[in-house]
Coordinates of C-alpha atoms in Angstrom, one line a residue:
Chain A
M1 CA 10.0 -2.5 34.3
L2 CA 8.5 -0.5 31.4
K3 CA 4.8 -0.6 31.7
K4 CA 3.9 1.0 28.4
K5 CA 5.3 -0.9 25.5
G6 CA 4.2 1.2 22.6
I7 CA 5.0 0.7 18.9
L8 CA 8.2 2.9 19.1
H9 CA 9.5 0.8 22.0
E10 CA 8.8 -2.4 20.1
L11 CA 10.5 -1.0 17.0
Y12 CA 13.4 0.1 18.9
T13 CA 13.9 -3.4 20.5
N14 CA 13.7 -5.0 17.1
K15 CA 15.5 -2.2 15.3
I16 CA 17.4 -4.5 13.0
L17 CA 14.2 -6.3 11.9
F18 CA 12.5 -3.0 11.4
L19 CA 15.3 -1.7 9.3
M20 CA 15.2 -4.8 7.2
L21 CA 11.6 -4.3 6.5
L22 CA 11.9 -0.5 6.0
P23 CA 12.9 -0.4 2.3
T24 CA 9.9 -2.5 1.4
L25 CA 7.5 -0.4 3.5
L26 CA 8.9 2.8 1.8
Y27 CA 8.5 1.1 -1.6
F28 CA 4.8 0.5 -1.1
L29 CA 4.4 3.9 0.5
V30 CA 5.7 5.6 -2.6
N31 CA 4.6 3.2 -5.3
N32 CA 1.0 2.5 -4.0
Y33 CA 0.0 4.9 -1.3
L34 CA 1.4 8.1 -2.8
P35 CA -0.7 7.7 -6.0
M36 CA -3.8 7.5 -3.9
I37 CA -3.4 11.3 -3.3
G38 CA -3.5 11.5 -7.1
I39 CA -7.2 10.5 -7.0
Y40 CA -7.6 14.2 -6.8
Y41 CA -6.9 14.4 -10.5
A42 CA -10.3 13.2 -10.9
F43 CA -11.7 16.4 -9.4
V44 CA -9.6 19.0 -11.3
Q45 CA -9.3 20.4 -14.8
F46 CA -6.1 18.7 -15.9
D47 CA -3.3 21.0 -16.9
F48 CA 0.1 19.7 -17.9
N49 CA 1.8 23.0 -16.9
T50 CA 1.0 23.2 -13.3
S51 CA 1.1 21.0 -10.2
L52 CA -1.9 18.9 -8.9
F53 CA -3.1 21.2 -6.2
K54 CA -2.9 24.4 -8.3
M55 CA -5.2 23.0 -11.0
D56 CA -8.8 24.2 -11.1
F57 CA -11.2 22.2 -8.9
V58 CA -14.1 21.2 -11.0
G59 CA -16.0 19.0 -8.5
L60 CA -17.7 16.0 -10.1
K61 CA -17.6 17.3 -13.6
N62 CA -15.1 14.6 -14.8
F63 CA -17.5 11.9 -13.4
E64 CA -20.3 13.7 -15.0
F65 CA -18.6 13.6 -18.4
L66 CA -17.8 9.9 -17.9
W67 CA -21.4 9.2 -17.1
K68 CA -22.7 11.1 -20.1
S69 CA -20.3 9.5 -22.4
G70 CA -22.6 6.5 -21.9
K71 CA -19.8 4.1 -21.8
L72 CA -19.7 3.4 -18.2
V73 CA -22.4 0.8 -18.1
E74 CA -21.0 -1.1 -21.1
L75 CA -17.5 -1.0 -19.7
T76 CA -18.6 -2.3 -16.3
F77 CA -20.6 -4.9 -17.9
N78 CA -17.8 -6.1 -20.1
T79 CA -15.2 -6.0 -17.3
I80 CA -17.4 -8.0 -14.9
G81 CA -19.0 -10.2 -17.5
Y82 CA -15.7 -11.4 -19.0
N83 CA -14.2 -12.0 -15.5
I84 CA -17.2 -14.2 -14.5
V85 CA -16.9 -16.2 -17.7
F86 CA -13.1 -16.5 -17.2
I87 CA -13.5 -17.7 -13.5
F88 CA -16.3 -20.1 -14.4
L89 CA -14.8 -21.7 -17.5
G90 CA -11.2 -21.5 -16.3
N91 CA -12.0 -23.5 -13.2
V92 CA -14.1 -26.1 -14.9
L93 CA -11.6 -26.7 -17.6
S94 CA -8.6 -26.8 -15.2
I95 CA -10.4 -29.3 -12.9
F96 CA -11.5 -31.4 -15.8
V97 CA -8.0 -31.7 -17.4
A98 CA -6.3 -32.0 -13.9
I99 CA -8.4 -35.0 -13.1
L100 CA -7.7 -36.7 -16.5
L101 CA -4.0 -35.8 -16.4
N102 CA -3.8 -37.3 -12.9
D103 CA -5.1 -40.6 -14.2
I104 CA -2.3 -41.0 -16.8
K105 CA 0.1 -43.6 -15.7
G106 CA 3.1 -43.0 -17.9
K107 CA 5.4 -41.0 -15.8
W108 CA 7.2 -39.2 -18.7
F109 CA 4.1 -38.7 -20.6
K110 CA 2.5 -37.1 -17.6
K111 CA 5.4 -34.9 -16.9
I112 CA 5.8 -33.7 -20.4
S113 CA 2.1 -33.0 -21.1
Q114 CA 1.9 -31.0 -17.8
S115 CA 4.8 -28.9 -19.0
I116 CA 3.2 -28.3 -22.4
L117 CA -0.2 -27.4 -20.9
F118 CA 1.5 -24.9 -18.6
L119 CA 3.7 -23.5 -21.4
P120 CA 1.5 -20.7 -22.7
Y121 CA 1.4 -19.1 -19.2
F122 CA 5.2 -18.4 -19.6
V123 CA 5.2 -16.6 -23.0
S124 CA 4.7 -12.8 -23.1
F125 CA 1.4 -11.3 -24.0
V126 CA 3.1 -9.7 -27.0
I127 CA 3.4 -13.2 -28.5
L128 CA -0.4 -13.4 -28.2
S129 CA -0.6 -10.5 -30.6
V130 CA 1.7 -12.3 -33.0
I131 CA -0.4 -15.4 -32.8
V132 CA -3.7 -13.4 -33.4
F133 CA -2.1 -11.7 -36.3
N134 CA -0.8 -15.1 -37.7
L135 CA -4.3 -16.6 -37.4
F136 CA -6.7 -13.8 -38.3
N137 CA -4.8 -11.5 -40.7
Y138 CA -7.1 -11.1 -43.7
E139 CA -4.8 -11.8 -46.6
Q140 CA -2.4 -14.5 -45.1
G141 CA -4.0 -15.6 -41.9
V142 CA -4.4 -19.3 -41.2
L143 CA -8.1 -19.0 -40.7
N144 CA -8.7 -17.6 -44.2
T145 CA -6.1 -20.0 -45.7
V146 CA -8.0 -22.9 -44.3
L147 CA -11.4 -21.5 -45.3
Q148 CA -10.1 -21.1 -48.9
Q149 CA -8.9 -24.6 -49.0
L150 CA -12.3 -25.9 -47.9
G151 CA -13.8 -23.7 -50.7
A152 CA -15.4 -21.1 -48.4
D153 CA -15.2 -17.4 -48.7
P154 CA -12.6 -15.7 -46.6
V155 CA -13.9 -13.8 -43.5
D156 CA -12.7 -10.4 -42.2
V157 CA -12.9 -11.1 -38.5
Y158 CA -11.8 -7.6 -37.6
S159 CA -15.2 -6.3 -38.7
K160 CA -17.2 -8.8 -36.5
P161 CA -17.1 -7.6 -32.9
K162 CA -19.2 -10.6 -31.7
L163 CA -16.8 -13.2 -32.8
W164 CA -14.1 -11.6 -30.6
I165 CA -16.0 -12.4 -27.5
F166 CA -15.3 -16.1 -28.3
F167 CA -11.7 -15.4 -29.3
I168 CA -10.9 -13.5 -26.1
I169 CA -12.3 -16.3 -24.0
M170 CA -10.6 -18.9 -26.0
F171 CA -7.2 -17.2 -25.7
Y172 CA -7.7 -16.4 -22.0
L173 CA -8.2 -20.2 -21.4
W174 CA -5.3 -21.0 -23.6
K175 CA -2.9 -18.6 -21.7
N176 CA -4.1 -19.1 -18.2
F177 CA -5.8 -22.5 -17.6
G178 CA -2.4 -24.3 -17.1
Y179 CA -1.8 -22.1 -14.0
S180 CA -4.9 -23.3 -12.0
M181 CA -4.5 -26.8 -13.5
V182 CA -1.1 -27.2 -11.8
I183 CA -2.7 -26.1 -8.5
Y184 CA -5.6 -28.5 -8.9
L185 CA -3.3 -31.3 -9.8
A186 CA -1.3 -30.8 -6.7
S187 CA -4.5 -31.0 -4.6
I188 CA -5.5 -34.2 -6.3
T189 CA -2.2 -35.7 -5.5
G190 CA -2.9 -35.0 -1.8
I191 CA -6.1 -37.0 -1.8
S192 CA -5.6 -40.3 0.1
E193 CA -5.7 -43.5 -1.9
D194 CA -7.9 -45.1 0.7
Y195 CA -11.0 -43.2 -0.5
Y196 CA -10.6 -44.7 -4.0
E197 CA -10.0 -48.2 -2.7
A198 CA -13.0 -48.1 -0.5
A199 CA -15.1 -46.8 -3.4
K200 CA -13.7 -49.6 -5.6
I201 CA -14.9 -52.2 -3.2
D202 CA -18.2 -50.6 -3.1
G203 CA -18.3 -51.0 -6.9
A204 CA -17.9 -47.4 -8.0
N205 CA -16.5 -47.1 -11.5
A206 CA -13.8 -44.8 -12.6
F207 CA -16.3 -42.0 -13.6
Q208 CA -18.2 -42.3 -10.3
R209 CA -15.0 -42.2 -8.4
A210 CA -13.9 -39.0 -10.2
W211 CA -17.3 -37.3 -9.7
H212 CA -18.0 -38.4 -6.2
I213 CA -14.6 -38.3 -4.6
T214 CA -12.1 -36.2 -6.6
V215 CA -14.5 -33.3 -7.5
P216 CA -15.8 -32.8 -3.9
M217 CA -12.3 -33.1 -2.5
L218 CA -11.2 -30.1 -4.7
K219 CA -13.8 -27.8 -3.0
N220 CA -11.2 -26.1 -0.7
T221 CA -8.9 -25.3 -3.5
F222 CA -11.7 -24.1 -5.7
V223 CA -13.0 -21.8 -3.0
I224 CA -9.6 -20.3 -2.4
L225 CA -9.1 -19.6 -6.1
L226 CA -12.6 -18.3 -6.5
L227 CA -12.2 -15.8 -3.7
F228 CA -8.9 -14.5 -5.0
A229 CA -10.5 -14.1 -8.4
L230 CA -13.6 -12.4 -7.0
G231 CA -11.3 -9.9 -5.2
S232 CA -10.2 -8.6 -8.5
I233 CA -13.4 -8.9 -10.5
M234 CA -13.2 -5.2 -11.4
K235 CA -9.7 -5.5 -12.7
G236 CA -9.7 -6.5 -16.3
Q237 CA -7.0 -8.6 -18.0
F238 CA -5.4 -5.5 -19.6
D239 CA -2.6 -7.4 -21.3
L240 CA -4.9 -9.9 -22.9
F241 CA -7.4 -7.4 -24.2
Y242 CA -4.8 -4.8 -25.4
Q243 CA -2.6 -7.3 -27.1
M244 CA -5.6 -8.9 -28.9
I245 CA -7.6 -5.8 -29.8
G246 CA -5.2 -2.9 -29.6
N247 CA -6.8 0.4 -30.8
N248 CA -9.2 -1.2 -33.1
G249 CA -12.3 0.8 -32.6
L250 CA -14.5 -1.5 -34.6
L251 CA -14.3 -4.1 -31.9
F252 CA -14.7 -1.9 -28.8
S253 CA -18.4 -2.6 -28.3
T254 CA -17.8 -6.1 -27.3
T255 CA -14.2 -6.0 -26.1
D256 CA -13.6 -2.7 -24.3
I257 CA -13.0 -3.0 -20.6
I258 CA -12.3 -0.3 -18.0
D259 CA -8.6 -0.9 -18.0
T260 CA -8.2 -0.6 -21.9
Y261 CA -10.5 2.5 -21.8
V262 CA -8.4 4.2 -19.1
Y263 CA -5.2 3.3 -20.9
R264 CA -6.5 4.9 -24.2
S265 CA -7.7 8.0 -22.4
L266 CA -4.3 8.4 -21.0
R267 CA -2.1 7.6 -24.0
V268 CA -4.3 8.1 -27.1
T269 CA -6.9 10.7 -26.4
F270 CA -5.1 12.5 -23.5
D271 CA -8.3 12.9 -21.5
M272 CA -6.6 12.8 -18.1
G273 CA -9.6 13.9 -16.0
M274 CA -11.9 11.4 -17.4
A275 CA -9.2 8.6 -17.3
T276 CA -8.6 9.3 -13.6
A277 CA -12.3 9.4 -12.9
A278 CA -12.7 6.0 -14.6
G279 CA -9.9 4.6 -12.6
V280 CA -11.3 5.9 -9.3
Y281 CA -14.7 4.5 -10.2
Q282 CA -13.0 1.1 -10.9
S283 CA -11.1 1.2 -7.7
L284 CA -13.9 2.2 -5.4
F285 CA -16.4 -0.1 -7.0
G286 CA -13.9 -3.0 -6.8
F287 CA -13.0 -2.2 -3.2
T288 CA -16.7 -2.1 -2.2
L289 CA -17.3 -5.5 -3.9
I290 CA -14.4 -7.1 -2.1
M291 CA -15.6 -5.8 1.3
I292 CA -19.1 -7.1 0.7
V293 CA -17.8 -10.5 -0.5
N294 CA -15.4 -10.8 2.4
A295 CA -18.1 -9.9 4.9
I296 CA -20.4 -12.5 3.5
I297 CA -17.7 -15.1 3.7
R298 CA -16.8 -14.2 7.2
K299 CA -20.4 -14.9 8.1
V300 CA -20.5 -18.2 6.3
N301 CA -17.1 -19.6 7.1
K302 CA -14.4 -17.6 8.9
D303 CA -11.6 -19.7 7.8
Y304 CA -12.1 -18.7 4.1
A305 CA -12.2 -14.9 4.8
L306 CA -9.5 -13.0 2.8
F307 CA -8.7 -10.7 5.8
Chain B
M1 CA -19.0 -56.7 -11.8
K2 CA -15.2 -57.1 -12.2
I3 CA -15.4 -56.8 -16.0
K4 CA -17.7 -53.7 -15.9
E5 CA -15.2 -52.0 -13.5
E6 CA -12.2 -52.7 -15.7
S7 CA -14.0 -51.4 -18.8
S8 CA -14.9 -48.1 -17.1
T9 CA -11.3 -47.7 -16.0
K10 CA -10.1 -48.3 -19.5
W11 CA -12.6 -45.9 -21.0
F12 CA -11.6 -43.3 -18.4
R13 CA -8.0 -43.7 -19.2
L14 CA -8.6 -43.5 -23.0
I15 CA -10.5 -40.3 -22.6
A16 CA -7.7 -39.0 -20.4
Y17 CA -5.1 -39.7 -23.1
V18 CA -7.3 -38.2 -25.9
V19 CA -8.0 -35.0 -24.0
V20 CA -4.5 -34.5 -22.7
L21 CA -3.1 -35.0 -26.2
V22 CA -5.6 -32.7 -27.8
G23 CA -4.8 -30.1 -25.1
C24 CA -1.1 -30.4 -25.8
V25 CA -1.6 -30.0 -29.5
L26 CA -3.7 -26.9 -28.9
C27 CA -1.1 -25.4 -26.6
L28 CA 1.8 -26.0 -29.0
L29 CA 0.1 -25.3 -32.4
P30 CA 0.3 -21.5 -32.2
F31 CA 4.1 -21.7 -31.5
L32 CA 4.5 -24.1 -34.4
L33 CA 2.6 -21.8 -36.8
I34 CA 5.0 -19.0 -35.9
L35 CA 8.0 -21.2 -36.2
S36 CA 6.9 -22.4 -39.6
A37 CA 6.1 -18.8 -40.9
S38 CA 9.5 -17.7 -39.7
L39 CA 11.1 -20.5 -41.8
S40 CA 9.1 -19.7 -44.9
S41 CA 9.9 -17.4 -47.7
N42 CA 8.0 -14.1 -47.7
A43 CA 6.7 -14.8 -51.3
S44 CA 5.1 -18.0 -50.2
I45 CA 3.4 -16.4 -47.4
L46 CA 2.1 -13.5 -49.5
N47 CA 0.8 -15.9 -52.1
E48 CA -0.4 -18.8 -50.0
G49 CA -0.7 -17.6 -46.5
Y50 CA 0.6 -19.1 -43.3
H51 CA 0.8 -22.8 -43.1
L52 CA 1.8 -25.4 -40.5
I53 CA 4.6 -26.6 -42.7
P54 CA 6.6 -24.1 -44.7
K55 CA 5.5 -24.1 -48.3
E56 CA 8.8 -22.8 -49.3
F57 CA 11.6 -23.1 -46.9
S58 CA 13.8 -20.0 -46.4
L59 CA 15.8 -18.3 -43.8
E60 CA 15.5 -14.8 -45.3
G61 CA 13.5 -13.7 -42.2
Y62 CA 16.4 -14.5 -39.9
R63 CA 18.9 -13.2 -42.4
I64 CA 17.4 -9.9 -42.7
I65 CA 17.4 -9.5 -38.9
F66 CA 20.9 -10.6 -38.5
E67 CA 22.2 -8.2 -41.2
V68 CA 21.5 -5.3 -39.0
P69 CA 21.2 -6.9 -35.6
D70 CA 22.0 -3.7 -33.6
D71 CA 18.4 -2.8 -32.6
V72 CA 17.4 -6.3 -31.4
L73 CA 20.6 -6.8 -29.6
R74 CA 20.2 -3.5 -27.9
A75 CA 16.7 -4.5 -26.8
Y76 CA 18.0 -7.8 -25.6
G77 CA 20.6 -6.0 -23.6
V78 CA 18.0 -3.6 -22.0
T79 CA 15.8 -6.5 -21.1
T80 CA 18.7 -8.7 -19.7
L81 CA 20.0 -5.7 -17.7
V82 CA 16.6 -4.8 -16.3
T83 CA 15.8 -8.4 -15.5
V84 CA 19.1 -9.1 -13.7
V85 CA 19.2 -5.9 -11.7
G86 CA 15.5 -5.9 -10.9
T87 CA 15.4 -9.5 -9.9
L88 CA 18.5 -9.2 -7.6
I89 CA 17.2 -6.0 -5.8
G90 CA 13.7 -7.4 -5.7
L91 CA 14.9 -10.7 -4.2
L92 CA 17.1 -9.0 -1.6
L93 CA 14.2 -6.7 -0.4
M94 CA 11.5 -9.4 -0.5
T95 CA 13.5 -12.1 1.4
M96 CA 14.3 -9.6 4.1
A97 CA 10.6 -8.6 4.2
G98 CA 9.5 -12.2 4.2
Y99 CA 11.8 -13.1 6.9
V100 CA 10.8 -10.1 9.2
L101 CA 7.1 -10.8 8.6
Q102 CA 7.3 -14.4 9.7
R103 CA 9.3 -13.7 12.9
K104 CA 6.7 -14.4 15.6
D105 CA 8.5 -12.1 18.1
F106 CA 8.1 -9.1 15.8
K107 CA 5.0 -7.7 17.4
Y108 CA 3.6 -5.5 14.7
R109 CA 4.2 -7.9 11.8
N110 CA 0.5 -8.3 11.0
V111 CA 0.0 -4.5 10.8
F112 CA 2.9 -4.2 8.4
A113 CA 1.7 -7.3 6.4
F114 CA -1.7 -5.6 6.1
F115 CA 0.0 -2.4 5.0
I116 CA 1.5 -4.3 2.1
Y117 CA -1.6 -6.4 1.4
F118 CA -3.9 -3.5 1.3
T119 CA -2.3 -2.2 -1.9
T120 CA -3.9 -5.2 -3.7
L121 CA -7.4 -4.1 -2.5
F122 CA -7.3 -0.5 -3.3
G123 CA -5.2 1.8 -5.5
G124 CA -5.2 5.2 -7.2
G125 CA -5.6 3.9 -10.7
L126 CA -3.3 4.2 -13.8
V127 CA -3.3 8.0 -14.2
P128 CA -2.0 8.9 -10.7
Y129 CA 0.6 6.1 -11.1
Y130 CA 1.6 7.5 -14.5
M131 CA 2.0 11.0 -12.9
L132 CA 4.0 9.6 -10.0
I133 CA 6.5 7.9 -12.3
T134 CA 6.8 10.7 -14.9
N135 CA 6.3 13.8 -12.9
Y136 CA 7.3 13.2 -9.4
L137 CA 10.0 10.4 -9.6
Q138 CA 10.9 11.7 -13.1
F139 CA 11.8 8.2 -14.4
T140 CA 10.7 9.0 -18.0
N141 CA 13.1 7.5 -20.6
S142 CA 15.4 6.0 -17.9
L143 CA 16.0 2.4 -17.0
Y144 CA 14.5 3.2 -13.5
A145 CA 11.1 3.3 -15.2
L146 CA 11.6 -0.3 -16.3
I147 CA 12.9 -1.7 -13.0
W148 CA 10.9 0.3 -10.3
P149 CA 7.3 -0.7 -11.2
G150 CA 7.9 -4.5 -11.0
L151 CA 10.3 -4.6 -8.0
M152 CA 8.0 -6.1 -5.5
T153 CA 4.6 -7.6 -5.4
P154 CA 2.5 -8.4 -2.3
F155 CA 1.9 -11.9 -3.7
L156 CA 5.6 -12.7 -3.9
I157 CA 6.3 -11.3 -0.4
I158 CA 3.6 -13.5 1.0
L159 CA 4.8 -16.5 -0.9
M160 CA 8.3 -15.8 0.4
R161 CA 7.0 -15.5 3.9
S162 CA 5.3 -19.0 3.6
F163 CA 8.5 -20.4 2.1
I164 CA 10.7 -19.2 5.0
T165 CA 8.1 -20.3 7.6
S166 CA 8.1 -23.8 6.2
A167 CA 11.9 -24.0 5.6
V168 CA 13.2 -22.5 8.8
P169 CA 12.0 -24.0 12.1
D170 CA 11.4 -21.4 14.8
E171 CA 13.7 -23.2 17.2
V172 CA 16.6 -22.6 14.9
I173 CA 16.1 -18.9 15.0
E174 CA 15.5 -19.0 18.8
S175 CA 18.7 -20.9 19.6
S176 CA 20.8 -18.6 17.2
K177 CA 19.4 -15.7 19.1
I178 CA 20.4 -17.2 22.4
D179 CA 23.8 -17.8 21.0
G180 CA 24.0 -14.0 20.5
A181 CA 23.5 -13.7 16.7
N182 CA 21.8 -10.5 15.7
D183 CA 18.7 -10.6 13.4
F184 CA 20.5 -9.7 10.3
V185 CA 23.2 -12.3 10.8
I186 CA 20.5 -14.9 11.4
Y187 CA 18.9 -13.8 8.1
Y188 CA 22.2 -13.9 6.2
R189 CA 23.8 -17.0 7.7
I190 CA 20.8 -19.2 8.5
V191 CA 17.6 -18.2 6.7
L192 CA 19.0 -17.5 3.3
P193 CA 20.9 -20.8 2.9
L194 CA 17.9 -22.8 4.1
S195 CA 15.5 -21.0 1.8
V196 CA 17.4 -21.6 -1.5
P197 CA 14.6 -23.4 -3.2
G198 CA 12.2 -20.6 -2.3
L199 CA 14.7 -18.1 -3.5
A200 CA 14.9 -19.8 -6.8
T201 CA 11.1 -19.9 -7.2
I202 CA 10.5 -16.3 -6.3
G203 CA 13.5 -15.2 -8.3
L204 CA 12.2 -16.9 -11.4
F205 CA 8.7 -15.5 -10.9
L206 CA 10.3 -12.0 -10.8
A207 CA 12.6 -12.7 -13.7
L208 CA 9.8 -13.9 -15.9
Q209 CA 7.7 -10.9 -15.1
Y210 CA 10.6 -8.5 -16.1
W211 CA 11.4 -10.6 -19.2
N212 CA 7.8 -10.5 -20.4
D213 CA 7.1 -6.8 -19.5
W214 CA 6.2 -4.6 -22.4
F215 CA 3.9 -2.2 -20.5
S216 CA 6.6 -0.2 -18.7
S217 CA 8.2 0.6 -22.1
A218 CA 4.8 1.5 -23.6
L219 CA 4.0 3.9 -20.8
F220 CA 7.3 5.5 -19.9
I221 CA 9.9 5.1 -22.7
S222 CA 9.8 7.1 -25.9
D223 CA 13.5 6.6 -26.8
A224 CA 13.7 3.5 -29.0
A225 CA 17.1 2.7 -27.7
K226 CA 15.7 1.8 -24.4
Y227 CA 12.8 -0.3 -25.4
Q228 CA 12.4 -3.6 -23.7
L229 CA 12.6 -6.7 -26.0
Q230 CA 8.8 -7.4 -25.9
F231 CA 7.9 -3.8 -26.7
Y232 CA 10.4 -3.8 -29.5
L233 CA 8.7 -7.0 -30.9
Y234 CA 5.3 -5.4 -30.4
N235 CA 6.4 -2.3 -32.4
I236 CA 7.6 -4.5 -35.2
I237 CA 4.3 -6.4 -35.4
N238 CA 2.2 -3.2 -35.2
T239 CA 4.2 -0.7 -37.2
S240 CA 4.4 -0.7 -40.9
N241 CA 7.1 2.0 -40.8
F242 CA 9.5 -0.4 -39.2
L243 CA 10.4 -2.1 -42.4
N244 CA 11.3 1.2 -44.1
S245 CA 13.7 2.1 -41.4
I246 CA 15.4 -1.3 -41.3
G247 CA 15.5 -1.4 -45.1
A248 CA 17.1 2.0 -45.1
G249 CA 19.6 1.0 -42.5
A250 CA 20.6 -2.1 -44.4
G251 CA 20.9 -0.2 -47.6
V252 CA 18.2 -2.4 -49.2
T253 CA 15.7 -0.8 -51.4
L254 CA 12.3 -2.0 -50.7
S255 CA 10.8 -4.3 -53.2
E256 CA 8.5 -7.2 -53.1
G257 CA 11.4 -9.5 -52.2
V258 CA 11.8 -8.0 -48.6
P259 CA 10.5 -10.7 -46.3
S260 CA 8.3 -8.6 -44.0
E261 CA 5.9 -11.3 -42.9
S262 CA 8.5 -14.0 -42.4
M263 CA 10.7 -11.4 -40.6
K264 CA 8.1 -10.5 -38.2
M265 CA 7.7 -14.2 -37.3
A266 CA 11.4 -14.7 -37.2
M267 CA 11.6 -11.8 -34.7
A268 CA 8.9 -13.4 -32.6
I269 CA 11.0 -16.6 -32.5
I270 CA 14.2 -14.8 -31.5
V271 CA 12.4 -13.0 -28.7
T272 CA 10.7 -16.0 -27.3
G273 CA 13.5 -18.5 -27.9
P274 CA 15.3 -18.1 -24.5
I275 CA 12.0 -18.7 -22.6
L276 CA 11.3 -21.8 -24.6
L277 CA 14.8 -23.2 -24.3
L278 CA 14.9 -22.5 -20.5
Y279 CA 11.3 -23.6 -19.8
P280 CA 11.9 -27.3 -19.3
F281 CA 14.6 -26.6 -16.7
I282 CA 12.8 -23.9 -14.7
Q283 CA 9.0 -24.9 -14.9
R284 CA 9.3 -27.1 -11.8
Y285 CA 10.1 -24.1 -9.7
F286 CA 7.0 -22.4 -10.8
V287 CA 5.0 -25.5 -10.0
K288 CA 6.4 -25.5 -6.5
G289 CA 5.6 -21.8 -6.0
L290 CA 2.0 -22.3 -7.2
T291 CA 1.5 -25.3 -4.9
I292 CA 2.9 -23.6 -1.7
G293 CA 1.0 -20.4 -2.6
A294 CA -2.3 -22.3 -2.9
V295 CA -1.9 -24.2 0.3
K296 CA -1.3 -21.1 2.3
G297 CA -3.9 -19.2 0.5

């Protein structure tokens, strides 16, 4: 009998299984682990003509520039701030609509309205930029057409950064709330009818039943979705922000997040060192946050821990 | 007591209908605005703006596009090819991975699963990734750059693993092993046929992601002939130069009559059309995927 059953022995016994997994492992190795070496770009003077390890080492200079640009606090604040609002409003709205939708008795009406509410999730973010253009375009946009019909003056929303906080949140909800609503709806369907019958006998009305039975029963689903969302709280909704704002500098003060900043540094201003530094900052900060959150959850309730 | 309960139920239901209806209208309205604009004459848009119902019905927007449809057809071709190839390869690799990772007798499955999962926790960021694709893999301006980035995601692999775990009982795999079938044969003959609903769900998630991708083109493609459909649309909306080029191609001299605004909207409809048409048939697969994914965490 073999006493030592190391990893190689195990892989040999299950070589077919291992071979079936190998392409996937290689993909993640190349696609996700290899770029981690590229974090070194944040510590060199970028030069298109030479390879990474031949570039001049500059220490923390890129981070220093990033810090001195004074944008770091604003970007972090925007990224996290928007995400918190998204998580909070997104869940409240999804739970609210899911409870109401569940109460509708007409089978077809229910099915069709669920499909319609889930529809915006399926269209591309580019369509979002078409919609934004259609609504807010100064000359022909729906907003100004309506305002003029009401006898009001047209508004140039592209010069009002504060308004966009509202627009971004609105369109985030429009695009994404159907996704979590479907999940909540499935959880509600799983709640036993007995609870509602018992509550009815005790004289609870429909609103009390929703508030005191359905909402508490959704706690598990909510916690799971919340933890997933917290795990990526430093990752901004790049598609959403970029398709709505683009490179419109007038709106950056309220709408620039780390992801859009990094993208612009890479593609518009070609500031590779600073772009990498910002990316590294985002990754490390995000990773630390996940670790802390996970450690806390482990203490409170091990079943909910992410890993 | 009885009357009070009934009235609360009625009120609750009334609110439910009102809220759901308003929600549906808000979800559909933007699409209707685009559709209406695409069916309006450009002059009416320029003079009176976008409306919910066309002020002056016209198909000029579509006509202009179909007069020189080469570019949009090419973009359709690129996106279709990338979607089909990417989805097939991704499905093959992810079903194999999901199958292996749920095999209880594969000892290091959790180590490998964490190897995959870890990539969602930490990464190098956009610039190193950009350098990987352009400098080291040298995918710039090739279809590889469109297929490679979205091929597999940890989320879909985990979802696939859950699907297989619930669709294929351990005993079935055990007994096939005793009958002498090797692991690949078990996957091919037993696991795949039993996991067809899971395959459909994961495949559609993947296909949707490829179909809606614009970012890969934005990052890695400068040759307009290889633009994905979404990025092609993005350029039309965002570039004023476009009209000049299509005008020149069609031999049309640009005048006020060229339906630029209605053409943009017509293009949006042409690009989104397939998704909207397929949506009623495929959405239940997504609902299923979300439900299983959420239960398993």
